[in-house]
C-alpha cells in the first residue's frame, strides 16, 4: 500500500532508512527543515506493512509510532489510512499503556519518583507519609485533574518520571514492551524528554531481543524547554546516523541563509523552489506598538526594491509583543511573573493550566459560539452529570448561554471557573478548584507555595477573553504566530521579529547571536535553533526584523551586503 508521501521521490536518506529496516538496525535521522521528514516516516511505515505485515500481526505484535503532539498523531493516522498495524500515540499515552497494568510495581515507582523531586517542588510529599498513604490506595491512576500522590493520582508532568523508574527497576517490563512492539518510531525526537530517550535506549534497546528504534527529527529544531535536543554521544553510538539534506519548501535565497545559520547540514533545493529573497531590516528605536510588519515591508521595498505579494506571516520570536498585539498582555504578564520555565511552557501550550483551558474549555465555548450544538455537547462527554433528558439539556443550554454572556461582559478567569464549577460543565484541575474555593492562609514568604499563590491571584484576575485570544495564536488562526505555533508549517512570505527586550535574558539573546559574542553555549544554541526554525518557514521572501542594535559586519556575513538595511 502507498501511504501519504506527498509525491516526494525516494532520497538517499530514505534508502538508508530502508537498509536499516531490512537489517533491523536502530537509527537516528536528522532531517533539515523542509526536507520531508514526515514523508520519510510514512515511507518507512509503508515498507514495514509490506513484507512484515502478516508475521507481525500474526504474532499479535504492532508497530509503535510515538508523537510529541496530538496534531502529529492524527496526521500520521490519516496518512497511514488508519491501519490497525500501527499504534500511533503521544509519548504519555504510549508509556501509560505500557505500565498501567503493573499496579504492584507502580507504587514503588511513584515513591522513587517522589523521592527524586527537589525539596522545592510543590508536588513532593514526605516519603514516610506517602508510603503509608499508598498502602490503602487500590489503584494508581493517570488523571487529567492534577497530581495527588497520597490518593494514587499522577498527572501529565509525573508520568514520564514514574515510567522511567518502572523501566529502570523492572527489566521484565522492557522485555514485555519489546515483544509487543518489534518496531518503535519516535517522531520529533529532539522534543522528547531526556528520561524517555534514556528509557528507550538504555533499557528497551538493551533487552535480549530489542526492538528496532527509529528516531525522526532534527536537533536544530529543538525549541521546547524540556526536550532532549541533541542525543548524547553515547546514545548516538547505538544508532545508525542519517542526514536528510533536501529542502522542498524554501526559496533558494532562504536555503542559502539557512546553510549559514547551521553548518552540520548543507541543504540543497530539491523541488520547485522559488528564487526568493532573504534580508535583514533594522527597526531599532521604533515604538514596538506600531505596525512593525508594514514598516519592515516598506523599508525592504525602499532598500532592496522588493515587492511582497500574497500571503505574509509575522513570527514573533518572543511572546511579549505578540501578547500585546493579540490582546492577552495580562495573561502573559501573569505567567511572566513565574520566570523562564513556566513562561516557556505557557508559550508552547504545555503549561497544565493553560492546556486545560485550551484543550478542555475553549473547544466547547468556540463550538457553542459558532452554533455547532452537537459538537459543543460532544466536548462535554466527561461532564460529571450526563446530558440526558429534556430538563438536563435545558440546564446545559442555559449554562452555556450564561457562560458566553459572562465572557462577553468581561468576566474574569475566576468568574468563568466558578461558573464552570457551579454548572458542572467540566471537572476542574485540582489547582483551579482549590484557587476558587475561598481564602487560604498565606504561605511562608519566599516558599514555592507563596510564589504559586501570587501567580494564581494574578491569573484569576485576568479577563477570560484573553484566554480565547491566546488559544487563537497557539492554533495559528491569526496573521502572526509564536515560534511554537508554526513548527512544521510553511508560508509564502515571512517576517521574523527579533525582540531581545521581550526575551528571557538567560534563555535567548539575538543580539549576541548575530554579533557572535554570546559566551553561553547553551543560550547561543537555543537562540540559533529558534532563528533557524522561524526563518525556514518561508517559501519565497523572508525579512528578519531586529528591534535591537545589530553588529552590521556580522549581519552582512549572514545575509549579504546588499540585503541588509540598518
CSV table of N, CA and C in Angstrom, one decimal, residues 91-92 95-96 142 153-165:
chain,number,residue,atom,x,y,z
A,91,UNK,N,3.6,10.3,23.5
A,91,UNK,CA,4.5,9.6,24.4
A,91,UNK,C,3.9,9.2,25.7
A,92,UNK,N,3.0,10.1,26.2
A,92,UNK,CA,2.4,9.9,27.5
A,92,UNK,C,1.4,8.7,27.4
A,95,UNK,N,3.5,5.4,27.1
A,95,UNK,CA,4.1,4.9,28.4
A,95,UNK,C,3.0,4.5,29.3
A,96,UNK,N,1.9,5.2,29.5
A,96,UNK,CA,0.9,4.8,30.4
A,96,UNK,C,0.3,3.4,30.0
A,142,UNK,N,-3.7,7.6,36.2
A,142,UNK,CA,-3.2,8.8,35.4
A,142,UNK,C,-4.3,9.7,35.2
A,153,UNK,N,-2.8,9.4,42.5
A,153,UNK,CA,-3.1,10.0,41.3
A,153,UNK,C,-1.9,10.8,40.7
A,154,UNK,N,-1.5,10.4,39.5
A,154,UNK,CA,-0.4,11.1,38.9
A,154,UNK,C,-0.9,11.9,37.7
A,155,UNK,N,-0.1,12.9,37.4
A,155,UNK,CA,-0.5,13.9,36.3
A,155,UNK,C,0.4,13.8,35.2
A,156,UNK,N,0.2,14.6,34.2
A,156,UNK,CA,1.0,14.7,33.0
A,156,UNK,C,2.5,14.9,33.3
A,157,UNK,N,2.8,15.8,34.2
A,157,UNK,CA,4.2,16.1,34.5
A,157,UNK,C,4.9,15.0,35.2
A,158,UNK,N,4.1,14.1,35.9
A,158,UNK,CA,4.7,13.0,36.7
A,158,UNK,C,5.0,11.7,35.9
A,159,UNK,N,4.2,11.5,34.9
A,159,UNK,CA,4.2,10.2,34.2
A,159,UNK,C,5.5,9.8,33.6
A,160,UNK,N,6.2,10.7,33.0
A,160,UNK,CA,7.5,10.3,32.4
A,160,UNK,C,8.5,9.9,33.4
A,161,UNK,N,8.5,10.5,34.6
A,161,UNK,CA,9.4,10.1,35.7
A,161,UNK,C,9.0,8.8,36.3
A,162,UNK,N,7.7,8.6,36.5
A,162,UNK,CA,7.3,7.3,37.1
A,162,UNK,C,7.6,6.2,36.1
A,163,UNK,N,7.4,6.4,34.8
A,163,UNK,CA,7.7,5.4,33.8
A,163,UNK,C,9.2,5.1,33.8
A,164,UNK,N,10.0,6.1,33.9
A,164,UNK,CA,11.4,5.9,33.9
A,164,UNK,C,11.8,4.9,35.0
A,165,UNK,N,11.3,5.1,36.2
A,165,UNK,CA,11.7,4.2,37.4
A,165,UNK,C,11.1,2.8,37.2
